[in-house]
Amino acid sequence: MSAMIETSDRQIHYLTAQWILPVSSAPIEWGFVAIQGERIQAVGHYNELPESWAVPPPQAGSLITPGLINTHVHLEQSFPKPIPKAETEPFVDWLLNVIQTTRPQNEPEAKFNRCLQGAEEALKTGTTFLNDIASGAESLTALQKTGLKGFVSLEVFHPGFEPIQIEHWLKQYQALQDSAQGHPRVQVGLSPHSLYNVSPQAWQALQAALHPPLIHTHMAEFEAETHYLAGNPSDIDKLHQQVLNKTFKPKQPTSSPIQTLLNHHLLETPTVLAHAIHTTAHDRALMASFPVGIAHCPRSNLALHNQTLHWPHWQDSPIPMGLGTDGRLSTPNLDLRDEARCAIGQHHWTPEQALYSLTMGGAKVLQMAQALGSLEAGKQADLVVWQATASAQGSLPAAMIFDADTRVIHVMVDGESLLTGEEP
């Protein structure tokens, strides 16, 4: 239940629930979250509130969590259904199929409609922040329309290392920044697609010219990527030949994608690496010294590569990890709880680990943990109210969040109600 109370000339919005899950501290049974303006003012037990304030009591089965954070998504790919990939089909062949299938459907209005549908789906399933990769301003406009937060990173391609020709991308980036003016909930980043589609030399030039607040890229996703960067024949030669009518070879072969980034000083800017299936212990040790986070997409990884990252290699790593849905061409929906359920099944995560990855883990990946990811005084009031069924109410609170019948009741971003249904 909720109430707006005016005390000492200040309006404070109180939300109550049977369970408050701050993530940064232990769950609070029969609690409240107090919101003033765009920020959380306090989190505590309901019985601490003065009776004279008449804040409605919590209802059984209601829960409040931080808003969920999607660390890797392509809103432009919000088509009605995925493009299936056969188990033995090479990933590059699937990519070529995607290019051929989607290229005729890239008119701005069609892209915007897909982005809006994806953003609305994310909102209805409890996501408040999306880290999106985009070819233009359509997803940025969709986020603005729904009120959601996010990074929208311009996806760029430049596989050749000479000559460096980035003028087109500089203009595109500036146009995206212009579109974001006056919309503080959306930030513009840069997305070099991958090291096989953007040479490190072009990447360096883009990063030096634009100084983006965030880099968002696909990295260490499949073995052909490593073969290509080592200067060996790979399926990527076929991709480049069919799309660009020529092939490329790296100017300086390296042992891994991570080593390539390090050799070219490309990890100083906060960087989100999507997938990261194929990394070595040496890679992970090197990454730990930089502002790098991992966007783990287990459903997409399994659908496209028949495998996902090996969790025992990461479970003790200081490198932050969040969950991402990827786009709807490789996953059936943008529901982060479905992504978490997959991770629970694959990695034997506890519900508490899964909730952490969807909230504080994602905030750390995006270098935004000072503002997002937990319910604490002073943080931005991005939160979700859930309602569990009676049958789920005997479970631990984090497990209740992932029960299939638990539903979203209320979503707030910066203290603004974006989605309000039946009050719990």
Short mmCIF file of C-alpha atoms in Angstrom, two decimals:
data_model
loop_
_atom_site.label_atom_id
_atom_site.label_comp_id
_atom_site.label_asym_id
_atom_site.label_seq_id
_atom_site.Cartn_x
_atom_site.Cartn_y
_atom_site.Cartn_z
CA MET A 1 0.00 0.00 0.00
CA SER A 2 1.11 3.58 -0.43
CA ALA A 3 0.44 7.04 0.95
CA MET A 4 1.66 10.59 0.43
CA ILE A 5 2.42 12.33 3.72
CA GLU A 6 3.32 15.98 4.15
CA THR A 7 5.61 16.62 7.10
CA SER A 8 7.50 19.83 7.84
CA ASP A 9 6.45 21.24 4.45
CA ARG A 10 7.91 18.24 2.65
CA GLN A 11 5.94 15.66 0.71
CA ILE A 12 7.11 12.11 1.31
CA HIS A 13 5.68 9.10 -0.51
CA TYR A 14 5.54 5.91 1.55
CA LEU A 15 5.33 2.44 0.02
CA THR A 16 4.81 -0.53 2.31
CA ALA A 17 5.18 -4.26 1.76
CA GLN A 18 5.45 -7.51 3.65
CA TRP A 19 9.02 -7.77 2.44
CA ILE A 20 11.47 -5.02 1.56
CA LEU A 21 14.51 -6.46 -0.23
CA PRO A 22 17.17 -3.72 -0.11
CA VAL A 23 19.78 -6.11 -1.66
CA SER A 24 22.57 -4.24 0.15
CA SER A 25 21.27 -5.51 3.50
CA ALA A 26 19.01 -8.18 4.93
CA PRO A 27 15.32 -8.31 3.95
CA ILE A 28 12.95 -6.33 6.17
CA GLU A 29 9.67 -7.98 7.06
CA TRP A 30 6.66 -5.66 7.27
CA GLY A 31 8.56 -2.63 6.08
CA PHE A 32 8.39 0.66 4.22
CA VAL A 33 10.31 2.73 1.70
CA ALA A 34 10.06 6.52 2.04
CA ILE A 35 10.60 8.55 -1.13
CA GLN A 36 11.11 12.28 -1.36
CA GLY A 37 11.31 13.69 -4.87
CA GLU A 38 13.59 11.51 -6.97
CA ARG A 39 15.38 9.79 -4.08
CA ILE A 40 14.87 7.31 -1.32
CA GLN A 41 14.74 9.04 2.03
CA ALA A 42 14.53 6.01 4.35
CA VAL A 43 13.93 2.27 4.50
CA GLY A 44 12.69 0.64 7.67
CA HIS A 45 10.09 -1.31 9.62
CA TYR A 46 6.46 -0.29 9.34
CA ASN A 47 6.03 -0.16 13.10
CA GLU A 48 8.62 2.64 13.24
CA LEU A 49 6.20 5.03 11.51
CA PRO A 50 4.02 7.28 13.71
CA GLU A 51 0.42 6.08 13.82
CA SER A 52 -0.77 9.64 13.24
CA TRP A 53 0.64 9.52 9.70
CA ALA A 54 -1.96 6.89 8.76
CA VAL A 55 0.29 5.06 6.31
CA PRO A 56 -1.67 2.00 5.13
CA PRO A 57 -0.26 -1.26 6.48
CA PRO A 58 1.63 -3.73 4.29
CA GLN A 59 -0.33 -6.51 2.64
CA ALA A 60 0.66 -10.15 2.81
CA GLY A 61 2.64 -11.36 -0.18
CA SER A 62 3.78 -7.91 -1.32
CA LEU A 63 7.48 -7.26 -1.94
CA ILE A 64 9.58 -4.24 -2.93
CA THR A 65 12.92 -4.56 -4.72
CA PRO A 66 15.21 -2.18 -6.55
CA GLY A 67 14.34 -1.79 -10.23
CA LEU A 68 15.89 -4.48 -12.40
CA ILE A 69 18.84 -3.60 -14.65
CA ASN A 70 19.27 -5.13 -18.10
CA THR A 71 22.99 -4.92 -18.87
CA HIS A 72 22.78 -5.96 -22.55
CA VAL A 73 19.84 -5.53 -24.90
CA HIS A 74 19.05 -4.62 -28.50
CA LEU A 75 15.64 -2.95 -28.40
CA GLU A 76 15.71 -2.61 -32.19
CA GLN A 77 15.54 -6.42 -32.37
CA SER A 78 12.15 -6.60 -30.64
CA PHE A 79 10.61 -8.64 -33.43
CA PRO A 80 7.65 -10.90 -32.62
CA LYS A 81 9.79 -14.03 -32.37
CA PRO A 82 13.45 -15.10 -32.46
CA ILE A 83 15.29 -16.25 -35.56
CA PRO A 84 16.06 -19.87 -34.72
CA LYS A 85 19.53 -21.30 -35.05
CA ALA A 86 20.09 -25.01 -35.60
CA GLU A 87 22.41 -26.65 -33.10
CA THR A 88 25.04 -27.44 -35.75
CA GLU A 89 24.62 -24.19 -37.71
CA PRO A 90 27.72 -21.95 -37.50
CA PHE A 91 27.10 -18.71 -35.62
CA VAL A 92 28.34 -16.69 -38.60
CA ASP A 93 25.68 -18.30 -40.80
CA TRP A 94 23.04 -17.27 -38.27
CA LEU A 95 24.43 -13.70 -38.29
CA LEU A 96 24.22 -13.59 -42.08
CA ASN A 97 20.63 -14.81 -41.88
CA VAL A 98 19.84 -12.05 -39.36
CA ILE A 99 21.36 -9.40 -41.64
CA GLN A 100 19.42 -10.63 -44.65
CA THR A 101 16.14 -10.94 -42.73
CA THR A 102 16.21 -7.66 -40.82
CA ARG A 103 17.80 -5.26 -43.31
CA PRO A 104 14.52 -4.63 -45.20
CA GLN A 105 12.79 -3.81 -41.90
CA ASN A 106 15.02 -0.95 -40.76
CA GLU A 107 12.86 2.04 -41.65
CA PRO A 108 12.86 4.52 -38.73
CA GLU A 109 9.15 4.12 -37.95
CA ALA A 110 9.39 0.33 -37.89
CA LYS A 111 12.49 0.48 -35.68
CA PHE A 112 10.83 2.91 -33.28
CA ASN A 113 7.74 0.70 -32.98
CA ARG A 114 9.90 -2.30 -32.16
CA CYS A 115 11.93 -0.31 -29.64
CA LEU A 116 8.78 0.97 -27.96
CA GLN A 117 7.31 -2.52 -27.78
CA GLY A 118 10.54 -3.80 -26.22
CA ALA A 119 10.74 -0.95 -23.72
CA GLU A 120 7.11 -1.47 -22.68
CA GLU A 121 7.72 -5.20 -22.26
CA ALA A 122 10.74 -4.47 -20.08
CA LEU A 123 8.77 -2.01 -17.95
CA LYS A 124 5.89 -4.44 -17.42
CA THR A 125 8.32 -7.10 -16.20
CA GLY A 126 10.10 -4.90 -13.66
CA THR A 127 13.06 -3.45 -15.57
CA THR A 128 13.86 0.19 -14.90
CA PHE A 129 17.28 0.54 -16.61
CA LEU A 130 18.38 -0.83 -19.99
CA ASN A 131 21.87 -0.84 -21.47
CA ASP A 132 20.94 -0.74 -25.13
CA ILE A 133 22.86 -1.01 -28.38
CA ALA A 134 21.33 1.06 -31.18
CA SER A 135 21.84 2.19 -34.75
CA GLY A 136 20.01 5.48 -34.23
CA ALA A 137 17.76 7.48 -31.93
CA GLU A 138 14.71 5.20 -32.07
CA SER A 139 15.41 3.33 -28.84
CA LEU A 140 16.41 6.55 -27.09
CA THR A 141 13.03 8.01 -28.03
CA ALA A 142 11.29 4.84 -26.84
CA LEU A 143 13.01 5.05 -23.45
CA GLN A 144 12.03 8.70 -23.16
CA LYS A 145 8.41 7.87 -24.01
CA THR A 146 8.15 5.12 -21.40
CA GLY A 147 10.12 7.04 -18.75
CA LEU A 148 12.73 4.32 -18.36
CA LYS A 149 16.42 4.94 -17.80
CA GLY A 150 19.28 3.69 -19.85
CA PHE A 151 22.45 3.96 -21.81
CA VAL A 152 21.88 4.04 -25.56
CA SER A 153 25.17 3.24 -27.25
CA LEU A 154 25.72 3.87 -30.94
CA GLU A 155 26.78 0.68 -32.68
CA VAL A 156 29.68 1.22 -35.07
CA PHE A 157 31.48 -0.94 -37.64
CA HIS A 158 34.98 -0.39 -39.04
CA PRO A 159 36.88 -3.70 -39.52
CA GLY A 160 39.73 -2.16 -41.51
CA PHE A 161 42.73 -0.71 -39.70
CA GLU A 162 43.74 1.67 -42.48
CA PRO A 163 42.71 4.15 -43.56
CA ILE A 164 40.78 5.19 -40.46
CA GLN A 165 37.55 6.81 -41.62
CA ILE A 166 35.31 7.70 -38.69
CA GLU A 167 33.70 10.97 -39.80
CA HIS A 168 30.36 9.28 -40.48
CA TRP A 169 30.29 7.76 -37.00
CA LEU A 170 31.25 11.05 -35.35
CA LYS A 171 28.24 12.71 -36.99
CA GLN A 172 25.95 9.85 -35.97
CA TYR A 173 27.15 10.03 -32.39
CA GLN A 174 26.61 13.79 -32.25
CA ALA A 175 23.09 13.34 -33.65
CA LEU A 176 22.35 10.79 -30.91
CA GLN A 177 23.67 13.17 -28.26
CA ASP A 178 21.50 15.95 -29.66
CA SER A 179 18.45 13.69 -29.38
CA ALA A 180 19.26 13.03 -25.72
CA GLN A 181 19.38 16.71 -24.77
CA GLY A 182 16.89 17.55 -22.03
CA HIS A 183 16.30 13.89 -21.10
CA PRO A 184 18.41 13.23 -17.98
CA ARG A 185 17.34 9.59 -17.67
CA VAL A 186 19.14 8.59 -20.88
CA GLN A 187 22.88 8.70 -21.51
CA VAL A 188 24.67 8.17 -24.81
CA GLY A 189 27.50 5.65 -25.06
CA LEU A 190 29.53 4.03 -27.83
CA SER A 191 29.26 0.45 -29.02
CA PRO A 192 32.08 -0.81 -31.22
CA HIS A 193 30.30 -3.99 -32.29
CA SER A 194 33.24 -6.32 -31.65
CA LEU A 195 36.93 -6.63 -32.34
CA TYR A 196 36.21 -8.55 -35.54
CA ASN A 197 33.93 -5.77 -36.81
CA VAL A 198 35.88 -2.78 -35.44
CA SER A 199 39.66 -2.84 -35.63
CA PRO A 200 41.47 -1.73 -32.48
CA GLN A 201 42.97 1.15 -34.45
CA ALA A 202 39.52 2.46 -35.42
CA TRP A 203 38.29 1.80 -31.88
CA GLN A 204 41.13 3.92 -30.51
CA ALA A 205 40.32 6.76 -32.90
CA LEU A 206 36.62 6.72 -31.99
CA GLN A 207 37.30 6.60 -28.27
CA ALA A 208 39.81 9.43 -28.47
CA ALA A 209 37.49 11.63 -30.53
CA LEU A 210 34.28 11.03 -28.56
CA HIS A 211 35.30 10.36 -24.92
CA PRO A 212 32.13 8.31 -24.33
CA PRO A 213 31.06 7.69 -20.73
CA LEU A 214 30.55 3.99 -21.51
CA ILE A 215 31.74 1.45 -24.05
CA HIS A 216 29.36 -1.44 -24.74
CA THR A 217 30.60 -4.29 -26.92
CA HIS A 218 30.31 -7.99 -27.77
CA MET A 219 33.43 -9.76 -26.59
CA ALA A 220 34.83 -13.31 -26.40
CA GLU A 221 31.50 -14.65 -27.61
CA PHE A 222 32.63 -17.49 -29.90
CA GLU A 223 35.85 -19.28 -30.78
CA ALA A 224 36.12 -17.94 -34.33
CA GLU A 225 36.67 -14.49 -32.81
CA THR A 226 39.84 -15.70 -31.10
CA HIS A 227 41.04 -17.45 -34.28
CA TYR A 228 40.48 -14.28 -36.29
CA LEU A 229 42.42 -12.09 -33.84
CA ALA A 230 45.28 -14.58 -33.88
CA GLY A 231 45.53 -14.09 -37.65
CA ASN A 232 44.22 -17.58 -38.47
CA PRO A 233 41.49 -18.56 -40.96
CA SER A 234 38.02 -18.44 -39.41
CA ASP A 235 34.31 -18.20 -40.18
CA ILE A 236 34.66 -14.43 -39.80
CA ASP A 237 36.37 -14.35 -43.19
CA LYS A 238 33.08 -15.60 -44.67
CA LEU A 239 31.12 -12.91 -42.79
CA HIS A 240 33.32 -10.09 -44.07
CA GLN A 241 33.42 -11.45 -47.61
CA GLN A 242 29.65 -11.76 -47.91
CA VAL A 243 28.82 -8.42 -46.25
CA LEU A 244 31.75 -6.24 -47.36
CA ASN A 245 33.17 -8.13 -50.38
CA LYS A 246 36.61 -8.36 -48.82
CA THR A 247 38.39 -9.98 -45.90
CA PHE A 248 40.59 -8.46 -43.20
CA LYS A 249 43.50 -9.58 -41.11
CA PRO A 250 44.50 -8.00 -37.80
CA LYS A 251 47.56 -5.80 -38.01
CA GLN A 252 48.96 -7.22 -34.77
CA PRO A 253 47.75 -10.79 -34.01
CA THR A 254 47.05 -11.53 -30.34
CA SER A 255 46.15 -14.51 -28.20
CA SER A 256 42.68 -13.34 -27.11
CA PRO A 257 40.13 -10.53 -27.47
CA ILE A 258 40.91 -9.30 -23.96
CA GLN A 259 44.62 -9.16 -24.74
CA THR A 260 43.84 -7.13 -27.87
CA LEU A 261 41.92 -4.58 -25.81
CA LEU A 262 44.75 -4.33 -23.30
CA ASN A 263 47.44 -4.03 -25.96
CA HIS A 264 45.65 -1.00 -27.40
CA HIS A 265 44.76 0.64 -24.06
CA LEU A 266 41.04 0.24 -24.69
CA LEU A 267 39.89 -0.63 -21.18
CA GLU A 268 40.46 2.68 -19.41
CA THR A 269 36.93 3.85 -20.25
CA PRO A 270 34.14 2.01 -18.34
CA THR A 271 33.40 -0.98 -20.56
CA VAL A 272 30.61 -3.55 -20.64
CA LEU A 273 31.61 -6.83 -22.26
CA ALA A 274 28.60 -8.83 -23.42
CA HIS A 275 28.81 -12.65 -23.35
CA ALA A 276 32.49 -13.25 -22.38
CA ILE A 277 32.09 -16.99 -22.87
CA HIS A 278 35.69 -17.63 -23.94
CA THR A 279 38.10 -16.06 -21.46
CA THR A 280 41.20 -17.42 -19.79
CA ALA A 281 42.35 -17.07 -16.21
CA HIS A 282 44.98 -14.66 -17.52
CA ASP A 283 42.30 -12.59 -19.23
CA ARG A 284 40.24 -12.36 -16.07
CA ALA A 285 43.22 -11.41 -13.95
CA LEU A 286 44.09 -8.59 -16.35
CA MET A 287 40.51 -7.29 -16.57
CA ALA A 288 40.24 -7.01 -12.80
CA SER A 289 42.41 -3.88 -12.82
CA PHE A 290 40.09 -1.93 -15.13
CA PRO A 291 36.53 -0.54 -14.98
CA VAL A 292 35.12 -3.57 -16.79
CA GLY A 293 31.84 -5.40 -16.20
CA ILE A 294 30.33 -8.53 -17.72
CA ALA A 295 26.84 -8.69 -19.22
CA HIS A 296 25.95 -12.35 -18.85
CA CYS A 297 23.26 -13.55 -21.29
CA PRO A 298 22.77 -17.25 -20.58
CA ARG A 299 19.64 -17.77 -22.69
CA SER A 300 21.14 -16.15 -25.77
CA ASN A 301 24.45 -17.92 -25.24
CA LEU A 302 22.75 -21.31 -25.07
CA ALA A 303 20.55 -20.61 -28.08
CA LEU A 304 23.38 -19.34 -30.29
CA HIS A 305 26.44 -21.20 -29.00
CA ASN A 306 25.13 -24.24 -27.12
CA GLN A 307 27.10 -23.11 -24.09
CA THR A 308 27.53 -20.21 -21.73
CA LEU A 309 30.29 -18.88 -19.50
CA HIS A 310 31.68 -21.31 -16.91
CA TRP A 311 30.44 -19.89 -13.61
CA PRO A 312 33.14 -21.51 -11.36
CA HIS A 313 35.71 -19.40 -13.26
CA TRP A 314 33.87 -16.22 -12.28
CA GLN A 315 32.30 -16.83 -8.89
CA ASP A 316 35.28 -15.49 -6.92
CA SER A 317 36.23 -12.80 -9.42
CA PRO A 318 36.11 -9.12 -8.40
CA ILE A 319 34.85 -8.28 -11.91
CA PRO A 320 31.18 -7.29 -11.60
CA MET A 321 28.57 -9.29 -13.48
CA GLY A 322 24.97 -8.50 -14.34
CA LEU A 323 22.39 -10.19 -16.51
CA GLY A 324 21.24 -9.15 -19.97
CA THR A 325 18.48 -10.47 -22.17
CA ASP A 326 20.24 -9.71 -25.47
CA GLY A 327 17.76 -8.99 -28.26
CA ARG A 328 14.56 -10.81 -29.13
CA LEU A 329 16.18 -12.37 -32.18
CA SER A 330 17.98 -14.80 -29.87
CA THR A 331 15.67 -14.87 -26.82
CA PRO A 332 11.89 -15.20 -26.59
CA ASN A 333 11.33 -12.12 -24.40
CA LEU A 334 12.94 -9.26 -22.48
CA ASP A 335 11.86 -10.53 -19.05
CA LEU A 336 14.92 -10.42 -16.82
CA ARG A 337 13.39 -12.85 -14.36
CA ASP A 338 13.39 -15.48 -17.12
CA GLU A 339 17.08 -14.72 -17.67
CA ALA A 340 17.70 -15.16 -13.95
CA ARG A 341 15.76 -18.43 -13.85
CA CYS A 342 18.03 -19.71 -16.62
CA ALA A 343 21.12 -18.69 -14.63
CA ILE A 344 19.71 -20.36 -11.53
CA GLY A 345 19.28 -23.58 -13.50
CA GLN A 346 22.65 -23.39 -15.27
CA HIS A 347 24.84 -22.22 -12.41
CA HIS A 348 22.89 -23.35 -9.34
CA TRP A 349 22.63 -19.77 -8.17
CA THR A 350 20.50 -19.07 -5.15
CA PRO A 351 17.56 -16.69 -5.62
CA GLU A 352 19.56 -14.15 -3.61
CA GLN A 353 22.45 -14.39 -6.07
CA ALA A 354 20.07 -13.98 -8.98
CA LEU A 355 18.39 -10.92 -7.47
CA TYR A 356 21.79 -9.38 -6.75
CA SER A 357 22.83 -9.87 -10.39
CA LEU A 358 19.64 -8.17 -11.58
CA THR A 359 20.15 -5.17 -9.32
CA MET A 360 23.42 -4.31 -7.58
CA GLY A 361 25.44 -6.51 -9.92
CA GLY A 362 24.04 -4.69 -12.93
CA ALA A 363 24.63 -1.30 -11.31
CA LYS A 364 28.27 -2.19 -10.70
CA VAL A 365 28.69 -3.35 -14.29
CA LEU A 366 27.50 0.09 -15.42
CA GLN A 367 29.65 1.91 -12.83
CA MET A 368 26.46 3.28 -11.27
CA ALA A 369 26.30 1.51 -7.93
CA GLN A 370 26.48 4.84 -6.10
CA ALA A 371 23.01 5.68 -7.44
CA LEU A 372 21.26 2.43 -8.42
CA GLY A 373 20.91 -1.21 -7.52
CA SER A 374 19.77 -1.17 -3.90
CA LEU A 375 17.18 0.42 -1.63
CA GLU A 376 19.17 2.83 0.51
CA ALA A 377 18.70 6.39 1.71
CA GLY A 378 20.06 8.83 -0.87
CA LYS A 379 19.81 6.48 -3.84
CA GLN A 380 17.56 7.13 -6.79
CA ALA A 381 13.99 5.93 -6.22
CA ASP A 382 13.92 3.23 -8.89
CA LEU A 383 11.92 0.33 -7.49
CA VAL A 384 9.37 -2.36 -8.18
CA VAL A 385 6.44 -3.54 -6.06
CA TRP A 386 5.56 -7.20 -6.59
CA GLN A 387 2.65 -9.35 -5.46
CA ALA A 388 3.13 -13.04 -4.77
CA THR A 389 0.34 -15.57 -4.63
CA ALA A 390 -0.68 -17.25 -1.40
CA SER A 391 0.99 -20.49 -2.52
CA ALA A 392 4.38 -18.74 -2.81
CA GLN A 393 4.22 -16.87 0.46
CA GLY A 394 5.83 -19.64 2.46
CA SER A 395 9.06 -19.27 0.47
CA LEU A 396 12.00 -17.07 1.34
CA PRO A 397 11.43 -13.56 -0.01
CA ALA A 398 14.00 -13.69 -2.84
CA ALA A 399 12.51 -16.98 -4.01
CA MET A 400 9.06 -15.34 -4.07
CA ILE A 401 10.36 -12.84 -6.64
CA PHE A 402 11.16 -15.66 -9.07
CA ASP A 403 7.92 -17.59 -8.59
CA ALA A 404 6.18 -17.82 -11.95
CA ASP A 405 2.94 -16.38 -10.56
CA THR A 406 4.48 -13.35 -8.84
CA ARG A 407 3.47 -10.24 -10.77
CA VAL A 408 4.54 -6.63 -11.08
CA ILE A 409 2.16 -4.22 -9.34
CA HIS A 410 3.95 -0.88 -9.41
CA VAL A 411 7.12 0.50 -11.03
CA MET A 412 8.81 3.75 -10.04
CA VAL A 413 11.72 5.56 -11.67
CA ASP A 414 13.13 8.64 -9.95
CA GLY A 415 10.10 8.56 -7.67
CA GLU A 416 7.71 8.78 -10.63
CA SER A 417 5.11 6.03 -11.05
CA LEU A 418 5.48 4.59 -14.54
CA LEU A 419 3.27 1.57 -14.06
CA THR A 420 0.52 1.33 -11.49
CA GLY A 421 -1.87 -1.59 -11.33
CA GLU A 422 -3.86 -3.08 -8.53
CA GLU A 423 -2.34 -2.05 -5.22
CA PRO A 424 -1.04 -4.96 -3.14
#
